[in-house]
Tab-separated table of C-alpha atoms in Angstrom:
chain	number	residue	atom	x	y	z
A	1247	MET	CA	93.129	45.837	-38.928
A	1248	SER	CA	91.664	46.918	-41.993
A	1249	PRO	CA	93.066	49.216	-44.561
A	1250	LEU	CA	90.488	51.361	-44.387
A	1251	VAL	CA	90.634	52.080	-40.331
A	1252	ALA	CA	94.277	52.486	-41.069
A	1253	ILE	CA	94.029	55.150	-43.416
A	1254	MET	CA	91.364	56.843	-41.016
A	1255	LEU	CA	93.734	56.580	-37.965
A	1256	ARG	CA	96.568	57.805	-40.069
A	1257	GLU	CA	94.867	60.770	-41.008
A	1258	LEU	CA	93.762	61.555	-37.560
A	1259	ARG	CA	97.319	61.168	-36.076
A	1260	ARG	CA	98.489	63.342	-39.028
A	1261	ALA	CA	95.937	66.121	-37.697
A	1262	TRP	CA	97.072	65.758	-34.038
A	1263	THR	CA	100.507	65.679	-34.715
A	1264	GLY	CA	101.492	67.689	-37.946
A	1265	GLY	CA	100.083	70.994	-36.585
A	1266	GLY	CA	97.005	70.330	-39.241
A	1267	LEU	CA	94.522	70.719	-35.951
A	1268	VAL	CA	96.078	73.890	-34.178
A	1269	LEU	CA	95.865	76.340	-37.013
A	1270	PRO	CA	92.240	76.042	-37.972
A	1271	ILE	CA	91.290	75.804	-34.262
A	1272	ALA	CA	93.614	78.997	-33.609
A	1273	PHE	CA	91.966	80.495	-36.492
A	1274	PHE	CA	88.617	79.525	-35.522
A	1275	LEU	CA	89.199	81.033	-31.945
A	1276	LEU	CA	90.784	84.122	-33.167
A	1277	VAL	CA	87.585	85.126	-35.497
A	1278	SER	CA	85.598	84.837	-32.463
A	1279	ILE	CA	87.684	87.215	-30.340
A	1280	LEU	CA	88.403	89.677	-33.074
A	1281	PHE	CA	84.775	89.848	-34.135
A	1282	PRO	CA	83.215	91.503	-30.739
A	1283	PHE	CA	85.979	94.332	-31.202
A	1284	ALA	CA	84.780	95.171	-34.557
A	1285	ILE	CA	81.263	95.776	-33.834
A	1286	GLY	CA	81.345	96.514	-30.129
A	1287	PRO	CA	80.645	95.493	-26.784
A	1288	ASP	CA	76.524	95.404	-27.421
A	1289	ALA	CA	75.683	91.763	-25.779
A	1290	LYS	CA	72.327	92.114	-27.431
A	1291	LEU	CA	73.738	92.522	-31.045
A	1292	LEU	CA	76.547	89.848	-30.354
A	1293	ALA	CA	74.149	87.158	-29.084
A	1294	ARG	CA	71.913	88.076	-32.403
A	1295	VAL	CA	74.734	87.519	-34.965
A	1296	GLY	CA	76.791	85.011	-33.042
A	1297	SER	CA	75.845	81.734	-34.619
A	1298	GLY	CA	76.575	83.350	-37.941
A	1299	VAL	CA	79.718	84.472	-36.679
A	1300	ILE	CA	80.733	80.725	-35.508
A	1301	TRP	CA	79.665	79.486	-38.729
A	1302	ALA	CA	81.587	81.709	-40.940
A	1303	ALA	CA	84.717	80.938	-38.685
A	1304	ALA	CA	84.088	77.191	-38.810
A	1305	LEU	CA	83.790	77.463	-42.576
A	1306	LEU	CA	87.009	79.412	-43.072
A	1307	ALA	CA	88.649	77.172	-40.579
A	1308	ALA	CA	87.508	74.312	-42.452
A	1309	LEU	CA	89.619	75.745	-45.832
A	1310	LEU	CA	92.767	76.026	-43.932
A	1311	PRO	CA	94.211	72.326	-43.935
A	1312	VAL	CA	92.982	71.401	-47.306
A	1313	GLU	CA	96.227	71.321	-49.332
A	1314	ARG	CA	97.476	68.678	-46.703
A	1315	LEU	CA	95.068	66.465	-46.986
A	1316	VAL	CA	95.264	64.675	-50.667
A	1317	ALA	CA	98.370	66.502	-52.113
A	1318	PRO	CA	101.338	64.992	-50.067
A	1319	ASP	CA	100.006	61.609	-50.407
A	1320	ALA	CA	99.532	62.034	-54.302
A	1321	GLU	CA	103.237	63.263	-54.604
A	1322	SER	CA	104.780	60.756	-52.251
A	1323	GLY	CA	103.027	57.648	-54.049
A	1324	VAL	CA	100.912	56.739	-51.281
A	1325	LEU	CA	97.598	56.972	-53.341
A	1326	ASP	CA	99.435	54.661	-55.834
A	1327	GLN	CA	100.248	51.972	-53.245
A	1328	PHE	CA	96.532	51.980	-52.484
A	1329	ALA	CA	95.547	51.492	-55.872
A	1330	VAL	CA	98.077	48.667	-56.018
A	1331	ARG	CA	96.740	46.970	-53.280
A	1332	GLY	CA	92.994	46.910	-54.621
A	1333	ILE	CA	91.747	49.645	-52.364
A	1334	SER	CA	89.432	52.115	-54.388
A	1335	ALA	CA	89.890	55.530	-54.745
A	1336	SER	CA	86.339	56.183	-53.236
A	1337	ALA	CA	87.235	54.147	-50.334
A	1338	VAL	CA	90.326	56.006	-49.601
A	1339	ALA	CA	88.670	59.096	-50.000
A	1340	ALA	CA	85.665	58.029	-47.660
A	1341	ALA	CA	88.530	56.625	-45.062
A	1342	LYS	CA	90.286	60.379	-45.218
A	1343	MET	CA	86.839	62.082	-44.819
A	1344	ALA	CA	86.413	60.167	-41.599
A	1345	GLY	CA	89.713	60.562	-40.310
A	1346	HIS	CA	89.469	64.483	-41.304
A	1347	TRP	CA	86.511	64.830	-39.429
A	1348	LEU	CA	87.575	63.110	-36.318
A	1349	GLY	CA	90.761	65.220	-36.411
A	1350	PHE	CA	89.061	68.553	-36.310
A	1351	GLY	CA	85.354	68.194	-35.532
A	1352	PRO	CA	85.573	67.219	-31.963
A	1353	ALA	CA	88.114	70.135	-31.247
A	1354	LEU	CA	85.797	72.531	-33.256
A	1355	LEU	CA	82.661	71.632	-30.986
A	1356	ALA	CA	84.712	72.340	-27.753
A	1357	ALA	CA	85.950	75.559	-29.252
A	1358	SER	CA	82.530	76.652	-30.198
A	1359	VAL	CA	81.966	76.730	-26.421
A	1360	VAL	CA	84.762	79.540	-25.980
A	1361	ALA	CA	83.682	81.267	-28.995
A	1362	ALA	CA	79.809	81.184	-27.562
A	1363	ALA	CA	81.099	82.591	-24.479
A	1364	LEU	CA	82.987	85.627	-26.063
A	1365	LEU	CA	79.834	86.259	-28.255
A	1366	HIS	CA	77.465	86.459	-25.371
A	1367	LEU	CA	75.615	83.344	-26.324
A	1368	ASP	CA	73.206	81.922	-23.616
A	1369	GLY	CA	72.921	77.910	-22.966
A	1370	ALA	CA	70.083	77.481	-25.021
A	1371	ALA	CA	71.918	79.262	-27.741
A	1372	LEU	CA	74.852	77.161	-27.462
A	1373	LEU	CA	73.202	74.120	-27.198
A	1374	ARG	CA	71.617	74.500	-30.541
A	1375	ILE	CA	75.327	75.768	-32.442
A	1376	GLU	CA	76.630	72.599	-31.000
A	1377	LEU	CA	73.693	70.111	-32.489
A	1378	ALA	CA	74.017	72.449	-35.881
A	1379	LEU	CA	78.102	71.927	-35.908
A	1380	ALA	CA	77.652	68.258	-34.918
A	1381	ILE	CA	75.499	67.515	-37.759
A	1382	GLY	CA	76.977	69.996	-40.402
A	1383	THR	CA	80.735	69.364	-39.868
A	1384	PRO	CA	80.635	66.058	-41.642
A	1385	GLY	CA	79.713	68.037	-44.726
A	1386	LEU	CA	82.416	70.481	-44.461
A	1387	ALA	CA	84.627	67.174	-43.894
A	1388	ALA	CA	83.426	65.631	-47.091
A	1389	LEU	CA	83.571	69.139	-49.109
A	1390	GLY	CA	87.416	69.664	-47.618
A	1391	ILE	CA	88.225	65.808	-49.188
A	1392	ALA	CA	86.752	66.446	-52.329
A	1393	THR	CA	88.168	69.877	-52.969
A	1394	ALA	CA	91.669	68.683	-51.796
A	1395	ALA	CA	91.080	66.029	-54.805
A	1396	LEU	CA	90.279	68.580	-56.991
A	1397	VAL	CA	93.054	70.952	-56.722
A	1398	SER	CA	95.766	68.300	-55.980
A	1399	GLY	CA	98.912	68.900	-58.048
A	1400	LEU	CA	97.607	72.097	-59.404
A	1401	ARG	CA	99.633	75.216	-59.130
A	1402	GLY	CA	98.313	77.818	-56.506
A	1403	ALA	CA	95.738	74.883	-55.036
A	1404	GLY	CA	95.584	76.943	-52.022
A	1405	ALA	CA	93.528	79.784	-53.434
A	1406	LEU	CA	91.695	77.343	-56.044
A	1407	ALA	CA	90.644	75.174	-52.986
A	1408	GLY	CA	88.734	78.687	-51.644
A	1409	LEU	CA	87.159	79.264	-55.324
A	1410	VAL	CA	85.700	75.632	-55.454
A	1411	MET	CA	84.688	74.764	-51.758
A	1412	LEU	CA	83.077	78.229	-50.932
A	1413	PRO	CA	80.288	78.197	-53.239
A	1414	PHE	CA	79.437	74.594	-51.966
A	1415	ALA	CA	79.648	75.420	-48.458
A	1416	VAL	CA	77.527	78.658	-48.844
A	1417	PRO	CA	74.293	76.582	-48.160
A	1418	LEU	CA	75.695	74.560	-45.006
A	1419	LEU	CA	76.396	78.099	-43.822
A	1420	ILE	CA	73.160	79.340	-44.373
A	1421	PHE	CA	71.082	76.069	-42.892
A	1422	GLY	CA	73.747	76.043	-40.277
A	1423	ALA	CA	73.301	79.517	-39.191
A	1424	GLY	CA	69.542	78.816	-39.530
A	1425	ALA	CA	69.076	76.010	-37.409
A	1426	THR	CA	70.271	77.690	-34.497
A	1427	GLY	CA	67.217	79.712	-34.647
A	1428	ASP	CA	63.393	78.254	-33.750
A	1429	ASP	CA	63.014	76.943	-36.977
A	1430	PRO	CA	63.231	73.331	-37.132
A	1431	SER	CA	63.043	72.762	-40.983
A	1432	ALA	CA	66.615	74.502	-40.764
A	1433	LEU	CA	68.000	71.556	-38.879
A	1434	LYS	CA	66.188	69.361	-41.162
A	1435	LEU	CA	67.510	70.903	-44.517
A	1436	LEU	CA	71.002	70.877	-42.560
A	1437	ALA	CA	71.085	67.394	-42.011
A	1438	ALA	CA	69.642	66.366	-45.318
A	1439	LEU	CA	72.789	68.633	-47.145
A	1440	SER	CA	75.584	67.265	-44.920
A	1441	LEU	CA	74.247	63.526	-45.692
A	1442	LEU	CA	74.134	64.186	-49.471
A	1443	LEU	CA	77.599	65.654	-48.976
A	1444	VAL	CA	79.078	62.551	-47.009
A	1445	ALA	CA	77.770	60.380	-49.366
A	1446	GLY	CA	78.376	61.896	-52.754
A	1447	CYS	CA	82.068	64.028	-52.264
A	1448	PRO	CA	83.962	60.483	-51.559
A	1449	ILE	CA	82.728	59.535	-54.965
A	1450	VAL	CA	83.748	62.903	-56.703
A	1451	ALA	CA	87.072	63.002	-54.369
A	1452	GLY	CA	88.004	59.192	-56.092
A	1453	ALA	CA	87.043	60.101	-59.484
A	1454	ALA	CA	89.579	63.329	-58.803
A	1455	ILE	CA	92.387	60.882	-57.641
A	1456	ARG	CA	91.653	58.167	-60.220
A	1457	MET	CA	92.127	61.202	-62.799
A	1458	GLY	CA	95.074	62.859	-61.188
A	1459	ARG	CA	96.976	59.295	-61.651
A	1460	SER	CA	96.137	58.747	-65.282
């Protein structure tokens, strides 16, 4: 088995067995449940703001597992072992990114069906949200890995992760929520931004991992 595939499967296994999946999905669903109580039972209002609520909840849920993505491996010397074996830090980050997305992306897409029902979204709106999330969540996963690498080893990493990740994730939130409307350009912009993050964040994360070892 390729070392990169092994790293990806390791991240996936940690997400499913180490509690890294349950908490973000539970948080996502909790926001979807509480929001109708906050603004009232008006179905038309809920349907109008529902896509934005789902994307905001997805963004905040993506922040929760950031501390476990890189820091434990850096502290235990696993990243040093990868370097000794000749695996580049950027390749490790890319494999972690793929495993991280497989760990929470499909589960988030499934949970969004429940969230859409709670927010009174119809079938057409749900399909648009699912498409937007399928395109945008790889970008969220890439941002998560890059943020985890940048704050690894720092005191108060959880709070710093939010400060680092949220400003860069705002465009994803804007285009993701806009992609659920009738403007096709928003979906194209979301796809372009997600692709840019997927391509660029492993490089940033790899540089941060190398700096952490020096």
